[in-house]
């Protein structure tokens, strides 16, 4: 690109050169520059050198504990089979990787691995300034393993992820934990200034050779599951998150059960401090069950779906918002009476299941919330709770969330008009304590207003309304 400008009557022509990503040919080569220190990191100049790092870590030759690396160019891994950097909890990466503002395109993790991503398994790492992307014509990137994400599949030790972004669409078949950036974190983790733009699709089937099946699935736009202290700041999700589950009911199946936890930012969050985060990607669980006409097995489906978090424990969420829909749909091969199928659905604009002293402050929701369920002659098998800000399962009713200076401006929708499937619809929360300055629009169609005050949609969408809430005004 040429740019012409004039200075003191002299005309200059500036030529800007945009280099193409270096394409990987599947080979590896050792790096040549740097000493691995923080001030003089090893320079990763080519995808071949990145592959060499993967080979050394995966073979157990070195974890590179405390060693620093810096990427110097954009790489195109060209959808060639990629072995994640760190493939087991013993052969993990423990260094620090600075993407230096560069991108890596078309990552294709493959092989029989549990941990899938650019980095599979890590321990005490810092990953920063890196974007994972794909060609515009490419479809979904399909990752293997139980733990999957674009950057880190499974994180051990103290983990820091800063200014990392995923732009690739992810397809996870049979994956238990999936996140846009991080799949699973077993220790403390800090995520700052990160984003996900890629659509996440997760699929799992119960049945077949499994006589009795119980499975928990977690999905989040930024991280799938965090087990310990978590800090998420200035991060957001733009990609739709769709988890599809299938109960395959045949005469050989005794029981099938799914527990699905999904959120725009995080599936399950433990001791999270979330600040200045948002979601604009739709969050949806599609649960399908085949109907066996003989002696039917027992099928149970539980889902906690939230605009930001599927479920939280000991979490504080401040100055965050959700501008997208959250939906759970139960579909059957026949709309007949399904006496053997039961479900427990919890939907929240911010949190699907907020328990263990979760605090939500200065947050808002401007997306619709909905559920769909088939006809049933036995309504006691079904329990759908939908709340503008946060729902709480009956198991955790003693640890109610606290909500302040927050509002819901959307609509609670019953998608199946044949029979009422939403058991409870709440303007703000199904259970809460210390609720102050919580509002919902008067057209949201909630049946319970215990914790909320009605406002018109016009007032709530005005520029002054969120400003007054942030100032703590009534």
Coordinates of C-alpha atoms in Angstrom, one line a residue, residues 37-305:
X37 CA 15.8 -15.1 29.7
X38 CA 13.2 -12.5 30.3
X39 CA 15.3 -9.8 28.7
X40 CA 16.7 -12.0 26.0
X41 CA 14.1 -14.7 25.2
X42 CA 14.5 -17.5 22.6
X43 CA 13.1 -16.1 19.4
X44 CA 10.6 -18.3 17.6
X45 CA 11.0 -17.1 14.0
X46 CA 9.2 -19.9 12.1
X47 CA 6.5 -22.6 12.6
X48 CA 9.3 -25.1 12.3
X49 CA 10.9 -23.7 15.5
X50 CA 7.5 -23.8 17.2
X51 CA 7.1 -27.5 16.2
X52 CA 10.6 -28.1 17.7
X53 CA 9.3 -26.7 21.0
X54 CA 6.4 -29.1 20.8
X55 CA 8.6 -32.0 20.1
X56 CA 10.9 -31.3 23.0
X57 CA 8.1 -30.9 25.5
X58 CA 6.0 -33.7 24.3
X59 CA 8.9 -36.2 24.3
X60 CA 9.6 -35.2 28.0
X61 CA 13.1 -33.8 27.2
X62 CA 12.3 -30.5 28.9
X63 CA 9.4 -28.6 30.4
X64 CA 11.3 -25.3 29.9
X65 CA 10.4 -24.2 33.4
X66 CA 11.0 -20.5 33.8
X67 CA 12.3 -20.2 30.2
X68 CA 11.1 -17.3 28.0
X69 CA 10.1 -17.4 24.3
X70 CA 9.0 -14.7 21.9
X71 CA 7.4 -15.1 18.5
X72 CA 8.6 -12.8 15.7
X73 CA 6.3 -13.6 12.8
X74 CA 2.8 -14.7 11.9
X75 CA 2.6 -18.5 11.3
X76 CA 0.2 -20.6 9.2
X77 CA 0.2 -24.2 10.5
X78 CA -1.7 -25.0 7.3
X79 CA -4.0 -27.5 9.0
X80 CA -1.2 -30.0 9.2
X81 CA -1.5 -32.4 12.1
X82 CA -0.3 -30.5 15.2
X83 CA 0.9 -32.1 18.4
X84 CA 0.0 -29.6 21.2
X85 CA 2.9 -28.2 23.3
X86 CA 2.5 -30.5 26.3
X87 CA 0.5 -33.6 26.0
X88 CA 0.3 -35.1 29.5
X89 CA 0.4 -34.0 33.2
X90 CA 4.1 -35.1 33.2
X91 CA 5.2 -33.9 29.8
X92 CA 3.9 -30.3 30.1
X93 CA 5.1 -26.8 29.1
X94 CA 6.2 -24.6 32.1
X95 CA 7.8 -21.7 30.3
X96 CA 6.6 -18.2 29.3
X97 CA 5.4 -17.5 25.7
X98 CA 5.1 -14.0 24.3
X99 CA 3.2 -14.0 21.0
X100 CA 4.5 -10.4 20.5
X101 CA 1.2 -9.4 18.9
X102 CA 1.5 -12.1 16.2
X103 CA -1.1 -14.6 15.0
X104 CA -1.1 -18.3 14.4
X105 CA -3.5 -19.6 11.7
X106 CA -5.1 -23.0 11.1
X107 CA -4.0 -25.0 14.1
X108 CA -5.1 -28.6 13.8
X109 CA -4.4 -30.6 17.0
X110 CA -4.6 -34.3 16.3
X111 CA -3.7 -37.7 17.7
X112 CA -5.0 -39.6 20.7
X113 CA -4.5 -36.9 23.2
X114 CA -6.5 -35.7 26.3
X115 CA -5.3 -32.1 26.2
X116 CA -6.0 -30.1 23.0
X117 CA -5.0 -26.6 21.8
X118 CA -1.9 -24.8 20.7
X119 CA -0.7 -25.7 24.2
X120 CA -2.1 -28.9 25.5
X121 CA -1.0 -29.1 29.1
X122 CA 0.8 -26.3 31.0
X123 CA 2.1 -25.7 34.5
X124 CA 2.9 -22.2 36.0
X125 CA 3.0 -20.4 32.6
X126 CA 2.4 -17.0 31.2
X127 CA 1.0 -16.8 27.7
X128 CA 0.5 -13.3 26.2
X129 CA 0.0 -11.2 23.1
X130 CA -1.1 -14.0 20.9
X131 CA -4.0 -14.5 18.4
X132 CA -5.3 -17.9 17.2
X133 CA -7.1 -17.5 13.9
X134 CA -8.0 -19.4 10.7
X135 CA -8.5 -18.7 7.0
X136 CA -11.8 -17.0 6.3
X137 CA -12.8 -19.9 4.0
X138 CA -12.1 -22.5 6.7
X139 CA -14.8 -24.3 8.5
X140 CA -14.8 -25.4 12.2
X141 CA -11.5 -26.6 13.6
X142 CA -12.2 -30.0 15.2
X143 CA -10.1 -30.7 18.4
X144 CA -9.7 -34.1 20.1
X145 CA -9.3 -34.8 23.8
X146 CA -11.3 -34.2 27.0
X147 CA -9.9 -30.7 27.5
X148 CA -10.0 -28.3 24.7
X149 CA -9.3 -24.6 23.9
X150 CA -7.5 -22.5 21.3
X151 CA -4.6 -21.6 23.6
X152 CA -4.5 -24.0 26.6
X153 CA -6.4 -27.2 26.9
X154 CA -5.5 -28.0 30.5
X155 CA -3.8 -25.5 32.9
X156 CA -1.9 -26.5 36.0
X157 CA -0.2 -24.3 38.5
X158 CA -0.5 -20.5 38.5
X159 CA -1.5 -19.5 35.1
X160 CA -1.6 -16.1 33.4
X161 CA -3.2 -15.4 30.0
X162 CA -2.9 -11.8 28.9
X163 CA -4.0 -10.1 25.6
X164 CA -4.8 -13.4 23.9
X165 CA -7.6 -13.8 21.3
X166 CA -9.3 -16.6 19.5
X167 CA -10.8 -16.0 16.1
X168 CA -11.2 -19.6 15.0
X169 CA -14.5 -21.6 15.2
X170 CA -14.1 -24.6 17.4
X171 CA -15.9 -28.0 17.1
X172 CA -15.7 -30.3 20.1
X173 CA -17.1 -33.8 19.7
X174 CA -17.0 -35.8 22.9
X175 CA -15.1 -33.1 24.7
X176 CA -15.8 -32.6 28.5
X177 CA -14.3 -29.2 29.0
X178 CA -14.1 -26.6 26.2
X179 CA -13.3 -22.9 26.3
X180 CA -12.5 -20.2 23.7
X181 CA -9.1 -19.6 25.3
X182 CA -8.7 -22.2 28.2
X183 CA -10.5 -25.5 28.6
X184 CA -9.8 -26.3 32.2
X185 CA -7.8 -24.7 35.0
X186 CA -7.1 -26.8 38.1
X187 CA -5.2 -24.0 40.0
X188 CA -5.4 -20.2 40.2
X189 CA -5.6 -18.4 36.9
X190 CA -5.6 -14.8 35.7
X191 CA -7.1 -13.9 32.4
X192 CA -6.8 -10.2 31.3
X193 CA -7.7 -8.4 28.1
X194 CA -8.7 -11.6 26.2
X195 CA -11.5 -12.3 23.7
X196 CA -13.1 -15.1 21.7
X197 CA -14.8 -14.4 18.4
X198 CA -15.1 -18.0 17.2
X199 CA -18.3 -20.0 17.4
X200 CA -18.0 -22.9 19.8
X201 CA -20.0 -26.1 19.0
X202 CA -19.8 -29.0 21.4
X203 CA -21.5 -32.4 20.8
X204 CA -21.9 -35.4 23.1
X205 CA -24.0 -38.6 22.8
X206 CA -25.1 -40.9 25.6
X207 CA -26.0 -44.5 24.9
X208 CA -24.7 -47.0 22.5
X209 CA -22.6 -49.5 24.4
X210 CA -23.0 -47.7 27.7
X211 CA -25.7 -49.3 29.7
X212 CA -25.7 -46.6 32.3
X213 CA -24.4 -43.1 31.4
X214 CA -23.7 -40.0 33.5
X215 CA -21.7 -37.1 32.0
X216 CA -21.0 -33.5 33.0
X217 CA -20.1 -31.1 30.2
X218 CA -18.7 -27.6 30.6
X219 CA -18.3 -24.8 28.0
X220 CA -17.4 -21.1 28.1
X221 CA -16.5 -18.4 25.7
X222 CA -13.3 -17.7 27.5
X223 CA -12.7 -20.7 29.9
X224 CA -14.7 -23.9 30.3
X225 CA -14.0 -24.7 34.0
X226 CA -12.0 -23.1 36.8
X227 CA -11.4 -25.1 39.9
X228 CA -9.7 -22.5 42.2
X229 CA -9.1 -18.7 42.5
X230 CA -9.8 -17.0 39.2
X231 CA -9.5 -13.4 38.0
X232 CA -11.1 -12.4 34.7
X233 CA -10.8 -8.8 33.7
X234 CA -11.5 -6.7 30.5
X235 CA -12.4 -9.8 28.5
X236 CA -15.3 -10.6 26.2
X237 CA -17.0 -13.3 24.1
X238 CA -18.5 -12.6 20.7
X239 CA -19.0 -16.2 19.4
X240 CA -22.2 -18.3 19.8
X241 CA -21.8 -21.2 22.2
X242 CA -23.9 -24.2 21.3
X243 CA -23.8 -27.5 23.2
X244 CA -25.7 -30.4 21.7
X245 CA -26.5 -33.5 23.7
X246 CA -28.2 -36.7 22.6
X247 CA -29.9 -39.3 24.9
X248 CA -29.9 -42.5 22.8
X249 CA -32.6 -44.5 24.4
X250 CA -32.8 -48.2 23.4
X251 CA -33.9 -51.4 25.1
X252 CA -30.3 -52.0 26.2
X253 CA -29.9 -48.7 28.1
X254 CA -30.6 -48.5 31.8
X255 CA -30.2 -44.8 32.2
X256 CA -28.7 -41.7 30.7
X257 CA -28.0 -38.4 32.4
X258 CA -26.3 -35.2 31.3
X259 CA -25.3 -32.2 33.4
X260 CA -24.5 -29.4 31.0
X261 CA -23.0 -26.1 32.3
X262 CA -22.4 -23.3 29.8
X263 CA -21.8 -19.6 29.9
X264 CA -20.8 -16.7 27.6
X265 CA -17.6 -16.1 29.6
X266 CA -17.2 -19.2 31.7
X267 CA -18.9 -22.6 32.2
X268 CA -18.2 -23.2 35.9
X269 CA -16.3 -20.6 37.9
X270 CA -14.9 -21.1 41.4
X271 CA -13.9 -18.1 43.5
X272 CA -14.0 -15.8 40.5
X273 CA -13.4 -12.1 40.4
X274 CA -14.9 -10.9 37.1
X275 CA -14.7 -7.2 36.2
X276 CA -15.5 -5.3 33.0
X277 CA -16.4 -8.4 31.0
X278 CA -19.2 -8.9 28.5
X279 CA -20.9 -11.4 26.2
X280 CA -22.6 -10.8 22.9
X281 CA -22.7 -14.4 21.6
X282 CA -25.9 -16.5 22.0
X283 CA -25.7 -19.3 24.6
X284 CA -27.7 -22.5 23.8
X285 CA -28.1 -26.1 24.9
X286 CA -29.9 -28.4 22.5
X287 CA -30.8 -31.7 24.2
X288 CA -32.3 -34.4 22.0
X289 CA -33.7 -37.7 23.2
X290 CA -34.8 -40.7 21.1
X291 CA -38.0 -42.4 22.3
X292 CA -38.0 -46.2 22.8
X293 CA -41.5 -47.6 22.7
X294 CA -40.8 -50.6 24.9
X295 CA -39.7 -50.5 28.5
X296 CA -38.2 -47.0 28.5
X297 CA -35.0 -46.2 30.3
X298 CA -34.6 -43.3 32.7
X299 CA -33.2 -40.2 31.1
X300 CA -32.3 -37.1 33.1
X301 CA -31.1 -33.8 31.8
X302 CA -29.9 -30.9 33.9
X303 CA -28.6 -27.7 32.4
X304 CA -27.3 -24.4 34.0
X305 CA -27.0 -21.8 31.3

